[in-house]
Coordinates of C-alpha atoms and ligand atoms in Angstrom, one line a residue:
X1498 CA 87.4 102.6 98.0
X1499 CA 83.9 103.3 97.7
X1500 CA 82.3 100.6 99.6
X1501 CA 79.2 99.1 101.5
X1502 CA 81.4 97.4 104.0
X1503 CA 81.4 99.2 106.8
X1504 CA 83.2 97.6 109.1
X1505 CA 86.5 99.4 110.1
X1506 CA 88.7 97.0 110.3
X1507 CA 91.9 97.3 108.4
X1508 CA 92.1 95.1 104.9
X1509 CA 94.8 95.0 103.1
X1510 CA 95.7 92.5 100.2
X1511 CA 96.9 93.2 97.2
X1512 CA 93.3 94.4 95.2
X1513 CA 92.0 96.0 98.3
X1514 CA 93.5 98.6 100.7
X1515 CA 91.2 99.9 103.2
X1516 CA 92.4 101.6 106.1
X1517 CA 90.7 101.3 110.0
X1518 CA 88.9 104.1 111.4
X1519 CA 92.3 105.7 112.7
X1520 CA 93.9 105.1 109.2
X1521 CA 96.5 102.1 109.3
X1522 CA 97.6 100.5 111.5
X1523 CA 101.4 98.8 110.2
X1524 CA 102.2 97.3 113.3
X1525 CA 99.4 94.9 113.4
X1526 CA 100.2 94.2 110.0
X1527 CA 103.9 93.3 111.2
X1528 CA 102.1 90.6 113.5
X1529 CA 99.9 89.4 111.0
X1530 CA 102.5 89.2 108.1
X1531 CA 105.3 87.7 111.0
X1532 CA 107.8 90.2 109.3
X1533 CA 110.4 92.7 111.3
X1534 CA 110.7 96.0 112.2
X1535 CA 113.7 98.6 110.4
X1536 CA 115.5 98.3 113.3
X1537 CA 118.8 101.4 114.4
X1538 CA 121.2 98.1 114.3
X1539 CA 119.7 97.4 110.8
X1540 CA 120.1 100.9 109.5
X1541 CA 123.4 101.8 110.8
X1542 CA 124.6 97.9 109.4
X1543 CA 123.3 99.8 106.0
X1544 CA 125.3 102.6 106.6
X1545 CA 128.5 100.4 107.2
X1546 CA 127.8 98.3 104.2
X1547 CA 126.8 100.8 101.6
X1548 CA 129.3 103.8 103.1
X1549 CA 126.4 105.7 102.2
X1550 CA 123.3 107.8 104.5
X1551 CA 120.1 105.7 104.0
X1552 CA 117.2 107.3 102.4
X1553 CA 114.8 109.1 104.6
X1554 CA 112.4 106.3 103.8
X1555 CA 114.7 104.4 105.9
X1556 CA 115.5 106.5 108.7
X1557 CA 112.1 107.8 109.0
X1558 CA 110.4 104.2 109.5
X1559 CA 108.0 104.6 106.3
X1560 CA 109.7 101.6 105.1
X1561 CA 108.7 99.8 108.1
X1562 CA 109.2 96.2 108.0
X1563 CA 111.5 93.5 106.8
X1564 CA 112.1 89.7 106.2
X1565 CA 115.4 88.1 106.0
X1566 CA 116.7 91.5 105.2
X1567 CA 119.5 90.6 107.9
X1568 CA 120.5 87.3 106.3
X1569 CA 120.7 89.6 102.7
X1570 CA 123.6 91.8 104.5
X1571 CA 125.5 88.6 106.1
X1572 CA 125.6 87.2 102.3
X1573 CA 126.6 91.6 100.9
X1574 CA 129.2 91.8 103.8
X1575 CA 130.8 88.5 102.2
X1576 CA 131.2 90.3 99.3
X1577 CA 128.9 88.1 97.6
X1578 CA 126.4 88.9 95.2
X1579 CA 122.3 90.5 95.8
X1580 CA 119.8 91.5 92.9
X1581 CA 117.2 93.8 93.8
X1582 CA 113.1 92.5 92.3
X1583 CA 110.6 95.1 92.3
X1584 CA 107.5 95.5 89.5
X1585 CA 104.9 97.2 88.2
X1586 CA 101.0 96.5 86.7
X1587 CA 100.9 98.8 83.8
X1588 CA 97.0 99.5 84.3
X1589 CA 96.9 103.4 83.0
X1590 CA 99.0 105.7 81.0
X1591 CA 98.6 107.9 84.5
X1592 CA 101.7 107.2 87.1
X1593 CA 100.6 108.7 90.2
X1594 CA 103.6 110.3 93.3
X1595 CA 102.2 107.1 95.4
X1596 CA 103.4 104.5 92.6
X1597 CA 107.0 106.6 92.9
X1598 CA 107.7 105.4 96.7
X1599 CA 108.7 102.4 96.0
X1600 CA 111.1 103.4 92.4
X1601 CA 112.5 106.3 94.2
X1602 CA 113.3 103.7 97.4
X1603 CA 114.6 101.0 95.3
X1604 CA 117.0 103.2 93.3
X1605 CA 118.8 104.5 96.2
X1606 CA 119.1 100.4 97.1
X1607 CA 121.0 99.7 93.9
X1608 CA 123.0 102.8 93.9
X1609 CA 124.0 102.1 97.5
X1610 CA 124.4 98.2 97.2
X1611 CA 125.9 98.7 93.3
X1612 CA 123.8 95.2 92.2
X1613 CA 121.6 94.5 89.4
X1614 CA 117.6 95.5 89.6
X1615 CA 115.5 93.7 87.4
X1616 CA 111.7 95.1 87.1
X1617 CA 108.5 93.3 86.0
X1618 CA 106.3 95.3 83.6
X1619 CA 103.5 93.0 84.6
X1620 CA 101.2 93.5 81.3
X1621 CA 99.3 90.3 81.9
X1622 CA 98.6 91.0 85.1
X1623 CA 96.8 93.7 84.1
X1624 CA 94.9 91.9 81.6
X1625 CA 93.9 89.1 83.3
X1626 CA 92.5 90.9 86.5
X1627 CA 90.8 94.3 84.4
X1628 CA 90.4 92.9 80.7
X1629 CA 90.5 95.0 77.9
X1630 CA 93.0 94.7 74.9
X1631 CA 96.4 93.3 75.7
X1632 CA 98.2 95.2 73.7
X1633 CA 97.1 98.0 75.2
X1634 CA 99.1 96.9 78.4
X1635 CA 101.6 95.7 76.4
X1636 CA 101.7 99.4 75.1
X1637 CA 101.3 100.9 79.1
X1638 CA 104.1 99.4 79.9
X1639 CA 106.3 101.4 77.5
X1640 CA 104.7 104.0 78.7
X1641 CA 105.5 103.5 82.3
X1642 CA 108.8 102.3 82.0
X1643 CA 109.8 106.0 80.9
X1644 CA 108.2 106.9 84.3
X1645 CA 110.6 104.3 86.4
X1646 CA 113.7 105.1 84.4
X1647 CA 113.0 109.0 85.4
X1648 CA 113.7 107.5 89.0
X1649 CA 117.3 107.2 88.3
X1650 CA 118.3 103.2 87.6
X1651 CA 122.0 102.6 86.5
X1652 CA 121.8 101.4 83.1
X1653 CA 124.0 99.2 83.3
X1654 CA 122.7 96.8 86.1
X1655 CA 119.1 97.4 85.2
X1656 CA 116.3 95.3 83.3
X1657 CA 113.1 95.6 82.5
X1658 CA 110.5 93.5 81.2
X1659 CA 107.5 93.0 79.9
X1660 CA 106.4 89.8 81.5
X1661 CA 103.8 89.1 78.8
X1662 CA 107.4 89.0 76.0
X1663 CA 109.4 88.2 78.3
X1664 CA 107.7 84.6 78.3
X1665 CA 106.6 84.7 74.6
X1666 CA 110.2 85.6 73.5
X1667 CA 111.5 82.5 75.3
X1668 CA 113.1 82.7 79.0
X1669 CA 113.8 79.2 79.6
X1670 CA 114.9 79.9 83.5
X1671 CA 112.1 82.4 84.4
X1672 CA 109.8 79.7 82.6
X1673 CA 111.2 76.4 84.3
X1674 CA 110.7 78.5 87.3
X1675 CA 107.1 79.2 86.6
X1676 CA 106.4 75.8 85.6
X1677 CA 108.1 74.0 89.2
X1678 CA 106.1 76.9 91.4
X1679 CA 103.0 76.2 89.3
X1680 CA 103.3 72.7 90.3
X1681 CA 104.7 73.2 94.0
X1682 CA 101.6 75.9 94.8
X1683 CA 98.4 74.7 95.7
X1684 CA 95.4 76.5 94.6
X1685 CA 94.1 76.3 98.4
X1686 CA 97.3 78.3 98.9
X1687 CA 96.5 80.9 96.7
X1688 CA 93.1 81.3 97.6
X1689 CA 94.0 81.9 101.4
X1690 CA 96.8 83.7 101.0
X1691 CA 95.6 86.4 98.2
X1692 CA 91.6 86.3 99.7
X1693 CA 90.8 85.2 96.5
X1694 CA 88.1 83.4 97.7
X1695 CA 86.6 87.0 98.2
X1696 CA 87.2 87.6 94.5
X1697 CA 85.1 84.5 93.7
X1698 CA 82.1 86.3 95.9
X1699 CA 82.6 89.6 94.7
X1700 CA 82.3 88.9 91.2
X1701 CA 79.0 87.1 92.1
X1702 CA 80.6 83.9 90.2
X1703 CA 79.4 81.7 94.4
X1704 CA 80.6 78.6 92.3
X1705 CA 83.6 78.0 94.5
X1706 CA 82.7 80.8 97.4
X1707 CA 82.4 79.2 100.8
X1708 CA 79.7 81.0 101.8
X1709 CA 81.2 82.3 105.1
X1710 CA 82.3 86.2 104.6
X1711 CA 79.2 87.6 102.7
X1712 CA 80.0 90.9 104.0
X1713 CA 82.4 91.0 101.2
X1714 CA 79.9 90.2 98.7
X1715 CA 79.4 93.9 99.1
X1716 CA 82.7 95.2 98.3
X1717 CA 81.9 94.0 94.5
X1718 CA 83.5 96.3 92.2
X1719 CA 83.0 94.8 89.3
X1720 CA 82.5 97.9 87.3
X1721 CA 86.0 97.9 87.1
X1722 CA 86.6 95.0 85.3
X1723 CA 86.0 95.3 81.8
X1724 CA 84.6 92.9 79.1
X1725 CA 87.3 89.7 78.6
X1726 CA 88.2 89.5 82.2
X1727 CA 86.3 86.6 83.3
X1728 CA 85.5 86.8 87.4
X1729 CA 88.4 84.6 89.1
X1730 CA 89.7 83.4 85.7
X1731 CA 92.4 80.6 85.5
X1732 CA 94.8 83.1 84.7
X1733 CA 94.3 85.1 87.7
X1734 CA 94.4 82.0 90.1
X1735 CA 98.1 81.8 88.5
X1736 CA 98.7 85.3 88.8
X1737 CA 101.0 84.9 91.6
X1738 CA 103.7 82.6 90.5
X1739 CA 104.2 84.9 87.8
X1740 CA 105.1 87.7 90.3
X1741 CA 106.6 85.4 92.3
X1742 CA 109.4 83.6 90.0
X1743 CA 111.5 86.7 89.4
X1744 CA 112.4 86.2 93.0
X1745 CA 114.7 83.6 91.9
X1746 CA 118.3 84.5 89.9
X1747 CA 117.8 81.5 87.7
X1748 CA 115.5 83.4 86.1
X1749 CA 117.8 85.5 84.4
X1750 CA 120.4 83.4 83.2
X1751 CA 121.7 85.8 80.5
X1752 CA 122.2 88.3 83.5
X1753 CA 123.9 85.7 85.7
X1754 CA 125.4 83.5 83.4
X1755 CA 128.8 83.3 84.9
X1756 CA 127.3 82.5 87.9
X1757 CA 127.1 78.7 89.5
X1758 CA 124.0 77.9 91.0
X1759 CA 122.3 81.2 91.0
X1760 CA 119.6 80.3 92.8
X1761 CA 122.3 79.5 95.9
X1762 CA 124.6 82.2 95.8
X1763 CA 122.6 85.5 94.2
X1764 CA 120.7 87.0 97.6
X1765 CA 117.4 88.7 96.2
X1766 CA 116.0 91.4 97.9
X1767 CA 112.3 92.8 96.6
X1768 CA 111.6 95.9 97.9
X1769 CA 108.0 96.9 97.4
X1770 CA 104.1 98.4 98.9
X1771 CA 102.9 95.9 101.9
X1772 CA 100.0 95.5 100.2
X1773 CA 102.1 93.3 97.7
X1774 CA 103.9 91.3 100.6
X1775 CA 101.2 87.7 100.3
X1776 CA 103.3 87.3 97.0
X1777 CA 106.7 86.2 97.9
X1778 CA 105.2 84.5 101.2
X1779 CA 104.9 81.6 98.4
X1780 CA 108.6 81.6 97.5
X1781 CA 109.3 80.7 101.5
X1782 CA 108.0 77.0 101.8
X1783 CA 109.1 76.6 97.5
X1784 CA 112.5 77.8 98.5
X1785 CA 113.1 76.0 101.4
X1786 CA 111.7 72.5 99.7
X1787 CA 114.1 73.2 96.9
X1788 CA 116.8 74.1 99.5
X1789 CA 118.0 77.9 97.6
X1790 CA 118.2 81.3 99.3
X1791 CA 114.7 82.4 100.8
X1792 CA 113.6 86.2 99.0
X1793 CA 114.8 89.2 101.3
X1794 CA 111.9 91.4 101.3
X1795 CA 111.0 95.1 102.6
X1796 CA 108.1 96.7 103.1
X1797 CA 106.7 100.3 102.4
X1798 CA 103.4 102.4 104.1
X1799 CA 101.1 103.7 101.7
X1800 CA 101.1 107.2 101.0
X1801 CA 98.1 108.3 102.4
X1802 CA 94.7 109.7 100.1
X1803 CA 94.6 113.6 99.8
X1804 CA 91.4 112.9 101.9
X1805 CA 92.4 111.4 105.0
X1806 CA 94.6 108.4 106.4
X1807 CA 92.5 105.7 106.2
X1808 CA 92.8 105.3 102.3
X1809 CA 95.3 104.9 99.9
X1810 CA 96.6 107.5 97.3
X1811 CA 94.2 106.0 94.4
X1812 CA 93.2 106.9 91.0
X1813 CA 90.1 104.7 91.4
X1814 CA 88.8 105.5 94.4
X1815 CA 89.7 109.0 95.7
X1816 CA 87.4 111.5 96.4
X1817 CA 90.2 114.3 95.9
X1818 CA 91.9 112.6 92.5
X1819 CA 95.4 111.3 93.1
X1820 CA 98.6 114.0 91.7
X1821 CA 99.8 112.7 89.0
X1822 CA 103.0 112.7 87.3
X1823 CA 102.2 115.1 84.6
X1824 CA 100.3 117.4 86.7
X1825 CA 101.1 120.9 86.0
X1826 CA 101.5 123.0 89.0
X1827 CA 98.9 125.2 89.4
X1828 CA 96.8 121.6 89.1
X1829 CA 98.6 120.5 91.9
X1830 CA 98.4 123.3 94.1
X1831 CA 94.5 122.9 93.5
X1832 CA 94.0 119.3 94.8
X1833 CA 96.2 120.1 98.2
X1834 CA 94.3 123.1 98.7
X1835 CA 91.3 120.6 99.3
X1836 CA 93.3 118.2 101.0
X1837 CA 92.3 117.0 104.9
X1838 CA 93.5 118.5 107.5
X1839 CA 93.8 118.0 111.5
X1840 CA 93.8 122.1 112.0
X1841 CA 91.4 123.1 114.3
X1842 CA 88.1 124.3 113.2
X1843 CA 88.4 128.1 113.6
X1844 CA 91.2 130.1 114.7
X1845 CA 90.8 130.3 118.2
X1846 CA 90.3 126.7 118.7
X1847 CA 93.6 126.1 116.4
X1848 CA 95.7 128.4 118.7
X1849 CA 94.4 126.6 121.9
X1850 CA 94.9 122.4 120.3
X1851 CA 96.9 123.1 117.1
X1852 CA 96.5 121.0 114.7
X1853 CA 96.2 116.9 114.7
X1854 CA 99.1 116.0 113.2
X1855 CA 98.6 112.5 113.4
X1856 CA 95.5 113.3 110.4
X1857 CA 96.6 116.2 109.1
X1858 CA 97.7 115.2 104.8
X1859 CA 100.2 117.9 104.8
X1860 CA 102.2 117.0 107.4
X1861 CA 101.9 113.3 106.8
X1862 CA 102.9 113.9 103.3
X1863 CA 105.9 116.1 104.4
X1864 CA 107.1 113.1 106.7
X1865 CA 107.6 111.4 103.3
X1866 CA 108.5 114.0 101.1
X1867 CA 110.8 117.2 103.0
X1868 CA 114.0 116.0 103.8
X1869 CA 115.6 118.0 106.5
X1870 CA 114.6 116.7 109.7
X1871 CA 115.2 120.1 111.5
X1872 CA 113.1 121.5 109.0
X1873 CA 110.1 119.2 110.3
X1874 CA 110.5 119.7 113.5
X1875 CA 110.3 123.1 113.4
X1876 CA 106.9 122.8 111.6
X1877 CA 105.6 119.5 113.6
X1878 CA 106.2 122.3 117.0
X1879 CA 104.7 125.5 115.1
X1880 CA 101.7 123.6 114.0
X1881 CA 101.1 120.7 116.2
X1882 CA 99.9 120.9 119.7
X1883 CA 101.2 123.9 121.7
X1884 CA 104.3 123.6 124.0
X1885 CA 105.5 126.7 124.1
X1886 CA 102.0 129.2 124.5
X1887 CA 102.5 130.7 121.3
X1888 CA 100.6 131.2 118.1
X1889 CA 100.2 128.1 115.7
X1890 CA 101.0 127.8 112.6
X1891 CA 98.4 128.1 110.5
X1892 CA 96.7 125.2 107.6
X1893 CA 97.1 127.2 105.1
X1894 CA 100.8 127.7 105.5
X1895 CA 101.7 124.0 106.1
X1896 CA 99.8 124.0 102.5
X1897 CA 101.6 125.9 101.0
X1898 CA 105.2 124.0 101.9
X1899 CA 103.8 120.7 100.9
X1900 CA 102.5 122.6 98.0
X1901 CA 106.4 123.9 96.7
X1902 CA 107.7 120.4 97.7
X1903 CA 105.4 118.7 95.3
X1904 CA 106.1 120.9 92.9
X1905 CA 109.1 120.4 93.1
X1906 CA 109.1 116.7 92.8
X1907 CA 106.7 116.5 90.1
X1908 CA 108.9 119.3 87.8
X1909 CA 112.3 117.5 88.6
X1910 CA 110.4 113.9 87.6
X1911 CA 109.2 115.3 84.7
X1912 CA 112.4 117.0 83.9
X1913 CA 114.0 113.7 84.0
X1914 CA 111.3 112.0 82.2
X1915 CA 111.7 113.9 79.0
X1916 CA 115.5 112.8 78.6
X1917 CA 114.0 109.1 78.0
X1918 CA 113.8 108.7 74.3
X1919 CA 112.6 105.6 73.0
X1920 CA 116.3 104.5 71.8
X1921 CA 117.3 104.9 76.3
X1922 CA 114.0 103.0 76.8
X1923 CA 114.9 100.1 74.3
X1924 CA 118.1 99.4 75.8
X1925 CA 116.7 98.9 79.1
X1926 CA 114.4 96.3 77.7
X1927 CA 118.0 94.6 75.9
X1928 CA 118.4 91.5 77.8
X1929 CA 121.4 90.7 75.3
X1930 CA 123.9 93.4 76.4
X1931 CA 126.8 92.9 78.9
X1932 CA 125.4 93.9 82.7
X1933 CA 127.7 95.2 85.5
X1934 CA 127.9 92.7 88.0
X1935 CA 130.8 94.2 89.9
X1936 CA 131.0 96.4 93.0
X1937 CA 133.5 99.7 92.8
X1938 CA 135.0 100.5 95.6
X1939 CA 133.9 103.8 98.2
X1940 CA 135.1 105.5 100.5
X1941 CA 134.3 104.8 104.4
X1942 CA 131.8 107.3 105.6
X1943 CA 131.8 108.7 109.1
X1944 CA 129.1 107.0 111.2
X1945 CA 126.7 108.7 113.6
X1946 CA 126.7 107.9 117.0
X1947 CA 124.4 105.0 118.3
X1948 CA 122.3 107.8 120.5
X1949 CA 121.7 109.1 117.0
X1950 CA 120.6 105.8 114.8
X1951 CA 118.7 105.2 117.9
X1952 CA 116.3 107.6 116.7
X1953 CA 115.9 105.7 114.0
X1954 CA 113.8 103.4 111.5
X1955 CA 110.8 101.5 113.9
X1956 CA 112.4 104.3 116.6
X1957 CA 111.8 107.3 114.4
X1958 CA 109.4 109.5 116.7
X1959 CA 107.4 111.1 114.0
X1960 CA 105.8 114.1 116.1
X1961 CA 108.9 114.8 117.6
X1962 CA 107.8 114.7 121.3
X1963 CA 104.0 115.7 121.1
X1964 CA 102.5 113.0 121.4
X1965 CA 102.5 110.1 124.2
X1966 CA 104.1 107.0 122.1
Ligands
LIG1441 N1 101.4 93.4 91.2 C1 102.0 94.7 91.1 C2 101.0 95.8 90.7 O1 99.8 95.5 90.5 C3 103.1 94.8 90.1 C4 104.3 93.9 90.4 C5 104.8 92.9 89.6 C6 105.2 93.9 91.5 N2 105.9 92.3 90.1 C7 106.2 92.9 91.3 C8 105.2 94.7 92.6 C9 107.2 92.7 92.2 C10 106.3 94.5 93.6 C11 107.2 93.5 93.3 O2 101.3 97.0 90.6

């Protein structure tokens, strides 16, 4: 973001995402969240469960850390029942590929664990935190919706909601769940664990500041917020039992309503951005005082600015504008050609180093986005750092692959967008129709070798041997 802070510290909660000087760093972040590493036992358990491959996201470490994820595959293995929790703040009509990480991650969970997803349009989140007109979110979140469902959910064990209706239409579990968290949840809480006390100095309102961090007085970015969103309003001090409730399977009652005691025997598993992780932190201490299942949750990186690693893909605060969804390709081929990159400054100096590719936005993106591993090696051992005396690879050809895989991505989205009429999007909004709880039966896959899972998840090596790890 474009800041006076110049410290270079990592921050990273869920309104501000700022990178250190070496971009981020996620296994500090591991420590300082007390979550777990993906670890090969964890992936190849996956495997076993699912008799399916994991998503690359998986093998390749980007979704990095975990909580209670183990105690989620003890309850699946039992053959009991998991619901998958993930959400969305319809703030602009414009989806960007960073927003699709977590969609595209979550899925492959429900195809390969068959179980109900249910995903929070949160509307008024948006208008408490940037103002405005709220049914404008309410109208965003139509909007976006047709972006998720483009991801690939099963009909049939997906909902989606606006929060804002959701609660105005009358969910008596998702309500009674509020209303206990509301009560449980100090406002202490919330202010230490969401740094909302910073929000109370950036917005200048010093009412309630304590006075300490004035640094962050600078990071004010109040511009953003538009007229109607009072600084550090009621409604965004209760913010985050909103997002946090749908953690419980009380909550939706029609979608469990053969099921006793939800809360104790339907696992939930939210897979999501770290930056969002502070959220379902509250649901530990209310879950275990009221003695249900604790939230599974799992973590993704950020997909990195086209300018460099130590920022988020952003629509706010990129100097090279995020790709978005309904880019056309020659528009994408135009912001990667003025993406960052770790090649060396002139030609000569590139054949000597090759490039960085621990900065370099091409290959960093292609880590996420180009599935065959043997395809990245070859390019991380052309490109990178010379091990074999000959002639690198050059910038502008790493370019141009991440440029066709985009492309790619983008065109098949939108491909798959354009089949959501607004009858497929209503349906997914129906909470009366009958949801597939039940698991069909797969076939066994064959397992790799533990030498092979080995090399994966928190063990991926992402430069293939370049670099000293
Ligand atoms: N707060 C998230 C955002 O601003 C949206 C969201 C709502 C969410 N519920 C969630 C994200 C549950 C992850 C999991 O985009």
């Amino acid at each position: 973001m474009a800041t006076a802070n110049n410290s270079t510290e990592q921050h990273i909660d869920p309104w501000n995402v700022k990178g250190g000087a070496k971009g981020f760093d996620y296994l500090k972040l591991l420590n300082q969240f007390g979550t777990h590493p993906i670890t090969p036992a964890i992936i190849e358990r996956i495997e076993r469960l699912t008799n399916m491959r994991v998503h690359r996201f998986l093998r390749r470490g980007l979704f990095f850390s975990q909580q209670y994820l183990e105690q989620l595959l003890d309850h699946y293995e039992a053959g009991k029942l998991i619901f998958l929790y993930t959400g969305r703040g319809p703030s602009s009509e414009a989806m960007h590929l960073g927003h699709m990480i977590p969609f595209e991650f979550t899925a492959y969970l429900q195809k390969a664990f068959q179980c109900i997803l249910v995903v929070q349009m949160s509307d008024d989140e948006k208008y408490y935190f940037k103002g405005g007109d709220l049914d404008n979110y309410r109208r965003l979140t139509r909007e976006n919706a047709k972006d998720i469902i483009a991801c690939g959910f099963d009909h049939d064990r997906t909902y989606i909601f606006s929060n804002f209706d959701e609660i105005a239409n009358g969910n008596p579990g998702l309500w009674r769940n509020v209303t206990e968290l509301s009560s449980y949840t100090g406002v202490n809480t919330v202010r230490s664990t969401f740094g909302l006390n910073k929000l109370f100095l950036k917005n200048n309102d010093t009412s309630d500041a304590d006075g300490q961090d004035t640094q962050d007085a600078s990071d004010n970015d109040a511009t953003q917020v538009k007229p109607g969103a009072t600084p550090c309003s009621v409604g965004m001090m209760s913010w985050p039992v909103y997002q946090a409730a749908p953690c419980l399977a009380s909550s939706f009652k029609r979608i469990f309503a053969d099921i006793k005691e939800p809360d104790k025997n339907v696992f939930n598993l939210v897979p999501m951005a770290v930056d969002q992780a502070p959220y379902f932190r509250l649901m530990n201490d209310f879950c275990g005082f009221k003695n249900v299942l604790k939230p599974a949750q799992i973590h993704a990186e950020f997909l990195i600015s086209l300018a460099g690693r130590n920022s988020k893909m952003s629509s706010t605060d990129d100097s090279i504008p995020p790709i978005y969804l309904t880019d056309k390709p020659d528009e994408i081929r135009k912001k990667i050609r003025k993406c960052f990159s770790g090649g060396g400054d002139t030609l000569a100096k590139h054949n000597e180093f090759g490039a960085d590719l621990t900065v370099d936005v091409p290959y960093q993106w292609l880590l996420i986005f180009l599935e065959d591993d043997e395809q990245l090696k070859k390019i991380a051992h052309a490109y990178g750092p010379p091990t074999d005396g000959q002639v690198r690879m050059l910038t502008s050809e790493i370019k141009n692959i991440m440029c066709e895989c985009v492309v790619q991505y983008v065109g098949r989205h939108q491909q798959q967008r354009k089949c959501v009429t607004e009858e497929v999007l209503n349906t997914y909004f129906d909470p009366t129709r009958k949801f597939n709880l039940e698991r069909q039966y797969r076939e066994p896959i064959e397992l790799l070798s533990d030498a092979q899972y080995n090399t994966q998840g928190a063990n991926f090596d992402r430069y293939f041997g370049l670099y000293d790890r």
